[in-house]
């Protein structure tokens, strides 16, 4: 396991678990106050408060999900860690599967790492 992965993976796992537990507030705790969330081709959301609202809407639309990450790559240093990956999300209640790519930039703050940039592309299978 790379040093960067060992640093950031616990944060990634916890943020994904919060989303899968349908907890928008907990999910949003992993975002910096001035973070940007980009849905490629659909728009962007700026700031933690608006990202919390966005996450709540996504949770309400999708319901319980399971997500698998693959092909993760890590770059940067201990201050800023960038992570790119492929993902597959299943929405059993909707009978849908989405695949896509994710790119996140995490920055170290006094209270741990927070997402400052979150971009994803999604394709419906």
PDB file of C-alpha atoms in Angstrom:
ATOM      1  CA  UNK A   1       0.000   0.000   0.000  1.00  0.00           C
ATOM      2  CA  UNK A   2       1.434   3.362  -0.958  1.00  0.00           C
ATOM      3  CA  UNK A   3       1.989   5.933   1.753  1.00  0.00           C
ATOM      4  CA  UNK A   4      -0.609   8.253   0.195  1.00  0.00           C
ATOM      5  CA  UNK A   5      -3.166   5.453   0.027  1.00  0.00           C
ATOM      6  CA  UNK A   6      -2.607   4.517   3.669  1.00  0.00           C
ATOM      7  CA  UNK A   7      -3.172   8.163   4.644  1.00  0.00           C
ATOM      8  CA  UNK A   8      -6.292   8.920   2.601  1.00  0.00           C
ATOM      9  CA  UNK A   9      -8.091   5.578   2.168  1.00  0.00           C
ATOM     10  CA  UNK A  10      -9.652   5.631   5.670  1.00  0.00           C
ATOM     11  CA  UNK A  11     -11.236   9.012   4.825  1.00  0.00           C
ATOM     12  CA  UNK A  12     -12.502   7.743   1.475  1.00  0.00           C
ATOM     13  CA  UNK A  13     -13.961   4.624   3.088  1.00  0.00           C
ATOM     14  CA  UNK A  14     -15.666   6.634   5.844  1.00  0.00           C
ATOM     15  CA  UNK A  15     -17.179   9.145   3.410  1.00  0.00           C
ATOM     16  CA  UNK A  16     -18.478   6.350   1.176  1.00  0.00           C
ATOM     17  CA  UNK A  17     -19.950   4.535   4.195  1.00  0.00           C
ATOM     18  CA  UNK A  18     -21.735   7.714   5.320  1.00  0.00           C
ATOM     19  CA  UNK A  19     -23.327   8.053   1.877  1.00  0.00           C
ATOM     20  CA  UNK A  20     -24.301   4.379   1.799  1.00  0.00           C
ATOM     21  CA  UNK A  21     -25.801   4.826   5.285  1.00  0.00           C
ATOM     22  CA  UNK A  22     -27.982   7.617   3.790  1.00  0.00           C
ATOM     23  CA  UNK A  23     -26.431  10.273   6.053  1.00  0.00           C
ATOM     24  CA  UNK A  24     -26.013  13.488   4.035  1.00  0.00           C
ATOM     25  CA  UNK A  25     -24.742  15.497   7.006  1.00  0.00           C
ATOM     26  CA  UNK A  26     -22.033  12.952   7.830  1.00  0.00           C
ATOM     27  CA  UNK A  27     -21.124  12.650   4.139  1.00  0.00           C
ATOM     28  CA  UNK A  28     -20.715  16.416   3.912  1.00  0.00           C
ATOM     29  CA  UNK A  29     -18.399  16.533   6.927  1.00  0.00           C
ATOM     30  CA  UNK A  30     -15.710  15.248   4.568  1.00  0.00           C
ATOM     31  CA  UNK A  31     -15.930  18.411   2.416  1.00  0.00           C
ATOM     32  CA  UNK A  32     -14.068  21.654   3.098  1.00  0.00           C
ATOM     33  CA  UNK A  33     -16.185  24.794   3.548  1.00  0.00           C
ATOM     34  CA  UNK A  34     -15.195  26.057   0.088  1.00  0.00           C
ATOM     35  CA  UNK A  35     -15.224  22.708  -1.736  1.00  0.00           C
ATOM     36  CA  UNK A  36     -16.432  22.267  -5.300  1.00  0.00           C
ATOM     37  CA  UNK A  37     -18.434  19.244  -6.455  1.00  0.00           C
ATOM     38  CA  UNK A  38     -18.658  18.784 -10.217  1.00  0.00           C
ATOM     39  CA  UNK A  39     -20.976  16.442 -12.094  1.00  0.00           C
ATOM     40  CA  UNK A  40     -19.334  16.442 -15.500  1.00  0.00           C
ATOM     41  CA  UNK A  41     -21.885  17.530 -18.078  1.00  0.00           C
ATOM     42  CA  UNK A  42     -24.490  18.464 -15.453  1.00  0.00           C
ATOM     43  CA  UNK A  43     -23.081  21.353 -13.435  1.00  0.00           C
ATOM     44  CA  UNK A  44     -21.273  22.107 -10.234  1.00  0.00           C
ATOM     45  CA  UNK A  45     -22.020  22.872  -6.612  1.00  0.00           C
ATOM     46  CA  UNK A  46     -19.878  25.236  -4.539  1.00  0.00           C
ATOM     47  CA  UNK A  47     -19.600  25.312  -0.757  1.00  0.00           C
ATOM     48  CA  UNK A  48     -20.263  22.842   2.004  1.00  0.00           C
ATOM     49  CA  UNK A  49     -23.839  23.991   2.700  1.00  0.00           C
ATOM     50  CA  UNK A  50     -24.903  23.560  -0.921  1.00  0.00           C
ATOM     51  CA  UNK A  51     -23.018  20.266  -1.178  1.00  0.00           C
ATOM     52  CA  UNK A  52     -24.933  19.020   1.881  1.00  0.00           C
ATOM     53  CA  UNK A  53     -28.204  19.914   0.151  1.00  0.00           C
ATOM     54  CA  UNK A  54     -27.002  18.210  -3.043  1.00  0.00           C
ATOM     55  CA  UNK A  55     -26.029  15.076  -1.108  1.00  0.00           C
ATOM     56  CA  UNK A  56     -29.436  14.999   0.589  1.00  0.00           C
ATOM     57  CA  UNK A  57     -31.169  15.208  -2.783  1.00  0.00           C
ATOM     58  CA  UNK A  58     -28.956  12.438  -4.200  1.00  0.00           C
ATOM     59  CA  UNK A  59     -29.689  10.206  -1.209  1.00  0.00           C
ATOM     60  CA  UNK A  60     -33.430  10.829  -1.536  1.00  0.00           C
ATOM     61  CA  UNK A  61     -33.322  10.018  -5.270  1.00  0.00           C
ATOM     62  CA  UNK A  62     -31.094   6.960  -5.083  1.00  0.00           C
ATOM     63  CA  UNK A  63     -31.962   5.329  -1.772  1.00  0.00           C
ATOM     64  CA  UNK A  64     -29.650   2.627  -0.506  1.00  0.00           C
ATOM     65  CA  UNK A  65     -26.658   2.087  -2.794  1.00  0.00           C
ATOM     66  CA  UNK A  66     -23.596  -0.096  -2.969  1.00  0.00           C
ATOM     67  CA  UNK A  67     -20.468   1.263  -4.591  1.00  0.00           C
ATOM     68  CA  UNK A  68     -17.269  -0.497  -5.591  1.00  0.00           C
ATOM     69  CA  UNK A  69     -14.126   1.468  -6.396  1.00  0.00           C
ATOM     70  CA  UNK A  70     -11.385   0.148  -8.687  1.00  0.00           C
ATOM     71  CA  UNK A  71      -8.224   1.269 -10.475  1.00  0.00           C
ATOM     72  CA  UNK A  72      -7.464   3.821  -7.777  1.00  0.00           C
ATOM     73  CA  UNK A  73      -4.400   5.991  -8.328  1.00  0.00           C
ATOM     74  CA  UNK A  74      -2.911   8.348  -5.763  1.00  0.00           C
ATOM     75  CA  UNK A  75      -0.668  11.356  -6.291  1.00  0.00           C
ATOM     76  CA  UNK A  76       0.511  14.394  -4.400  1.00  0.00           C
ATOM     77  CA  UNK A  77       2.100  14.726  -1.007  1.00  0.00           C
ATOM     78  CA  UNK A  78       0.931  14.702   2.611  1.00  0.00           C
ATOM     79  CA  UNK A  79      -0.657  18.164   2.274  1.00  0.00           C
ATOM     80  CA  UNK A  80      -2.708  17.551  -0.889  1.00  0.00           C
ATOM     81  CA  UNK A  81      -3.662  14.074  -2.105  1.00  0.00           C
ATOM     82  CA  UNK A  82      -5.392  13.501  -5.442  1.00  0.00           C
ATOM     83  CA  UNK A  83      -7.244  10.240  -6.039  1.00  0.00           C
ATOM     84  CA  UNK A  84      -8.633   9.023  -9.351  1.00  0.00           C
ATOM     85  CA  UNK A  85     -10.713   5.879  -9.667  1.00  0.00           C
ATOM     86  CA  UNK A  86     -13.364   4.003 -11.560  1.00  0.00           C
ATOM     87  CA  UNK A  87     -16.572   3.130  -9.736  1.00  0.00           C
ATOM     88  CA  UNK A  88     -19.679   1.028 -10.065  1.00  0.00           C
ATOM     89  CA  UNK A  89     -22.791   1.952  -8.066  1.00  0.00           C
ATOM     90  CA  UNK A  90     -25.856  -0.224  -7.803  1.00  0.00           C
ATOM     91  CA  UNK A  91     -29.245   1.177  -6.791  1.00  0.00           C
ATOM     92  CA  UNK A  92     -31.254  -1.944  -5.938  1.00  0.00           C
ATOM     93  CA  UNK A  93     -34.504  -0.076  -5.219  1.00  0.00           C
ATOM     94  CA  UNK A  94     -34.362   1.483  -8.694  1.00  0.00           C
ATOM     95  CA  UNK A  95     -32.928  -1.526 -10.509  1.00  0.00           C
ATOM     96  CA  UNK A  96     -30.125   0.657 -11.883  1.00  0.00           C
ATOM     97  CA  UNK A  97     -26.372   0.400 -12.181  1.00  0.00           C
ATOM     98  CA  UNK A  98     -24.069   3.348 -12.836  1.00  0.00           C
ATOM     99  CA  UNK A  99     -20.405   3.247 -13.744  1.00  0.00           C
ATOM    100  CA  UNK A 100     -18.069   6.160 -13.990  1.00  0.00           C
ATOM    101  CA  UNK A 101     -14.862   7.876 -13.033  1.00  0.00           C
ATOM    102  CA  UNK A 102     -14.122   9.894  -9.941  1.00  0.00           C
ATOM    103  CA  UNK A 103     -11.393  12.429  -9.243  1.00  0.00           C
ATOM    104  CA  UNK A 104     -11.030  13.900  -5.764  1.00  0.00           C
ATOM    105  CA  UNK A 105      -8.509  16.260  -4.243  1.00  0.00           C
ATOM    106  CA  UNK A 106      -8.156  16.043  -0.479  1.00  0.00           C
ATOM    107  CA  UNK A 107      -6.377  18.726   1.570  1.00  0.00           C
ATOM    108  CA  UNK A 108      -4.998  18.374   5.076  1.00  0.00           C
ATOM    109  CA  UNK A 109      -6.586  20.692   7.641  1.00  0.00           C
ATOM    110  CA  UNK A 110      -6.109  20.886  11.421  1.00  0.00           C
ATOM    111  CA  UNK A 111      -8.950  18.375  11.924  1.00  0.00           C
ATOM    112  CA  UNK A 112      -7.915  15.923   9.194  1.00  0.00           C
ATOM    113  CA  UNK A 113      -8.323  15.665   5.439  1.00  0.00           C
ATOM    114  CA  UNK A 114     -11.237  17.270   3.602  1.00  0.00           C
ATOM    115  CA  UNK A 115     -12.323  17.176  -0.032  1.00  0.00           C
ATOM    116  CA  UNK A 116     -11.680  20.466  -1.820  1.00  0.00           C
ATOM    117  CA  UNK A 117     -12.446  19.218  -5.346  1.00  0.00           C
ATOM    118  CA  UNK A 118     -14.756  16.353  -6.299  1.00  0.00           C
ATOM    119  CA  UNK A 119     -15.501  15.567  -9.946  1.00  0.00           C
ATOM    120  CA  UNK A 120     -17.304  12.561 -11.341  1.00  0.00           C
ATOM    121  CA  UNK A 121     -18.647  11.319 -14.627  1.00  0.00           C
ATOM    122  CA  UNK A 122     -21.423   8.738 -14.691  1.00  0.00           C
ATOM    123  CA  UNK A 123     -22.751   6.383 -17.311  1.00  0.00           C
ATOM    124  CA  UNK A 124     -25.854   4.319 -16.768  1.00  0.00           C
ATOM    125  CA  UNK A 125     -25.420   0.665 -17.731  1.00  0.00           C
TER     126      UNK A 125
END
